[in-house]
mmCIF file of C-alpha atoms in Angstrom:
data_model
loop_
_atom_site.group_PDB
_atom_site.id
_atom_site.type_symbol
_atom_site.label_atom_id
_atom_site.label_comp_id
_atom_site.label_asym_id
_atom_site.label_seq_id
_atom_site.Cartn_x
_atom_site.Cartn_y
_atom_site.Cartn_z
ATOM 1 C CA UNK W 102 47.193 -24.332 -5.366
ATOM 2 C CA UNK W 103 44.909 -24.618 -2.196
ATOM 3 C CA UNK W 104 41.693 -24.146 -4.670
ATOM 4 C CA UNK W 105 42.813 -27.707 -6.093
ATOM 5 C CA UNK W 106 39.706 -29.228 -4.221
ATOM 6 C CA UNK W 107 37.158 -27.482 -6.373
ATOM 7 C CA UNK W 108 38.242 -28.517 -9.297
ATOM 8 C CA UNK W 109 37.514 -32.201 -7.843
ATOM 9 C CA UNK W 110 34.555 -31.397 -6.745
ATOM 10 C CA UNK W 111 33.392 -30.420 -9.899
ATOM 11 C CA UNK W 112 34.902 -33.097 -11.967
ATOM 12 C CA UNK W 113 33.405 -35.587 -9.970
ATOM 13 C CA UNK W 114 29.928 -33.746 -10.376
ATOM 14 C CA UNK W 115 30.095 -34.051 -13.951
ATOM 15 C CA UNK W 116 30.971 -37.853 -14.112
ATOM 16 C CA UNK W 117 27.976 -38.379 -12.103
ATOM 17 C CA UNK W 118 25.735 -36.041 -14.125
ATOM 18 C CA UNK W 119 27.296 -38.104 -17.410
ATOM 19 C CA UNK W 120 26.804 -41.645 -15.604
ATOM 20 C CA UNK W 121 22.910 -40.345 -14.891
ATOM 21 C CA UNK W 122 22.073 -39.329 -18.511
ATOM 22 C CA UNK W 123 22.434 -35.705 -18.031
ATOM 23 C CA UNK W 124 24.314 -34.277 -20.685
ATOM 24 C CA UNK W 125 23.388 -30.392 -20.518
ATOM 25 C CA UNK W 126 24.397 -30.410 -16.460
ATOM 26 C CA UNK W 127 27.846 -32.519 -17.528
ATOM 27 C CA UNK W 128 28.252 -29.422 -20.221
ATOM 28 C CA UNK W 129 27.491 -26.832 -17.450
ATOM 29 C CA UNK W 130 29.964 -28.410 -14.901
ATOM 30 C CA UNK W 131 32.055 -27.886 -17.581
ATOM 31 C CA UNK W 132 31.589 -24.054 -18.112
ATOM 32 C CA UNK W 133 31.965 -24.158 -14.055
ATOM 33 C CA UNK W 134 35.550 -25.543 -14.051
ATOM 34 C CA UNK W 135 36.667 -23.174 -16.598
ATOM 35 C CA UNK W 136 35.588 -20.133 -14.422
ATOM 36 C CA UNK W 137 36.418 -21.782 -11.000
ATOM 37 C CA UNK W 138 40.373 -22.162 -12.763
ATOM 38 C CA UNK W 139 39.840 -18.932 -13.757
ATOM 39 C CA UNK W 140 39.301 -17.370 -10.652
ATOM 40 C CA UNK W 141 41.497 -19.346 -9.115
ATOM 41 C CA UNK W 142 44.237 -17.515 -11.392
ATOM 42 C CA UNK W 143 43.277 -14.605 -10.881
ATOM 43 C CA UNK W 144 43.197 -15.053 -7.054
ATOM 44 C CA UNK W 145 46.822 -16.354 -7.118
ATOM 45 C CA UNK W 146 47.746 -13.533 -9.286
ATOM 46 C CA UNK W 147 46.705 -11.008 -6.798
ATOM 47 C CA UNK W 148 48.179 -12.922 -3.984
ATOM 48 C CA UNK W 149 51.366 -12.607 -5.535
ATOM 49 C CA UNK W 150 51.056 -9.137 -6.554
ATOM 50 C CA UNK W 151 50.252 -8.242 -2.881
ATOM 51 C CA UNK W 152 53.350 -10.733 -1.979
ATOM 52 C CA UNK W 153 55.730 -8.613 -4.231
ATOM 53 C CA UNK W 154 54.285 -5.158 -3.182
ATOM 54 C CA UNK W 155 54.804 -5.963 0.935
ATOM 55 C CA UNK W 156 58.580 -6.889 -0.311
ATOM 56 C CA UNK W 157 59.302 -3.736 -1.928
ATOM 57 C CA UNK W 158 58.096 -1.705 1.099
ATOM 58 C CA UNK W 159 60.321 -3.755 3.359
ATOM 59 C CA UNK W 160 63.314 -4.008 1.177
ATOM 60 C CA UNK W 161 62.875 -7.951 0.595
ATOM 61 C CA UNK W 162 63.608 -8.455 -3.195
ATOM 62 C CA UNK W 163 62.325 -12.081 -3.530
ATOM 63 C CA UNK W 164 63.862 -14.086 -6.687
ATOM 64 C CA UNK W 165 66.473 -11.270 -7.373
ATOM 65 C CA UNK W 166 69.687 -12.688 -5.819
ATOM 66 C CA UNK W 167 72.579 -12.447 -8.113
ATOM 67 C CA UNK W 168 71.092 -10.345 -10.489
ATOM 68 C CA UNK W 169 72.578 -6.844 -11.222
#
């Protein structure tokens, strides 16, 4: 996953928003993650989907060897 970095980012936001007594912003960063990973699904998804689709219009069948 080459989104991976966010994720850090963010987790090292909120352990400096919980070290400086701010609970509500430690919460929020929290929220944050769960939409960044999210997203970051959701982007992969796609990518994959768009992956698959260019195969099928040049022939490639990715994963599929052996089966029948």
């Amino acid at each position: 996953m080459r989104s991976d970095w966010i994720l850090d980012v963010l987790a090292d936001l909120k352990t400096f928003a919980l070290s400086a007594d701010l609970p509500v912003l430690a919460e929020q960063l929290d929220d944050t993650a769960i939409v960044a990973l999210a997203e970051i699904a959701a982007l992969e998804e796609r990518t994959q989907a768009q992956a698959h689709e260019q195969d099928n219009r040049t022939g490639i069948h990715s994963g599929e060897l052996g089966a029948s």
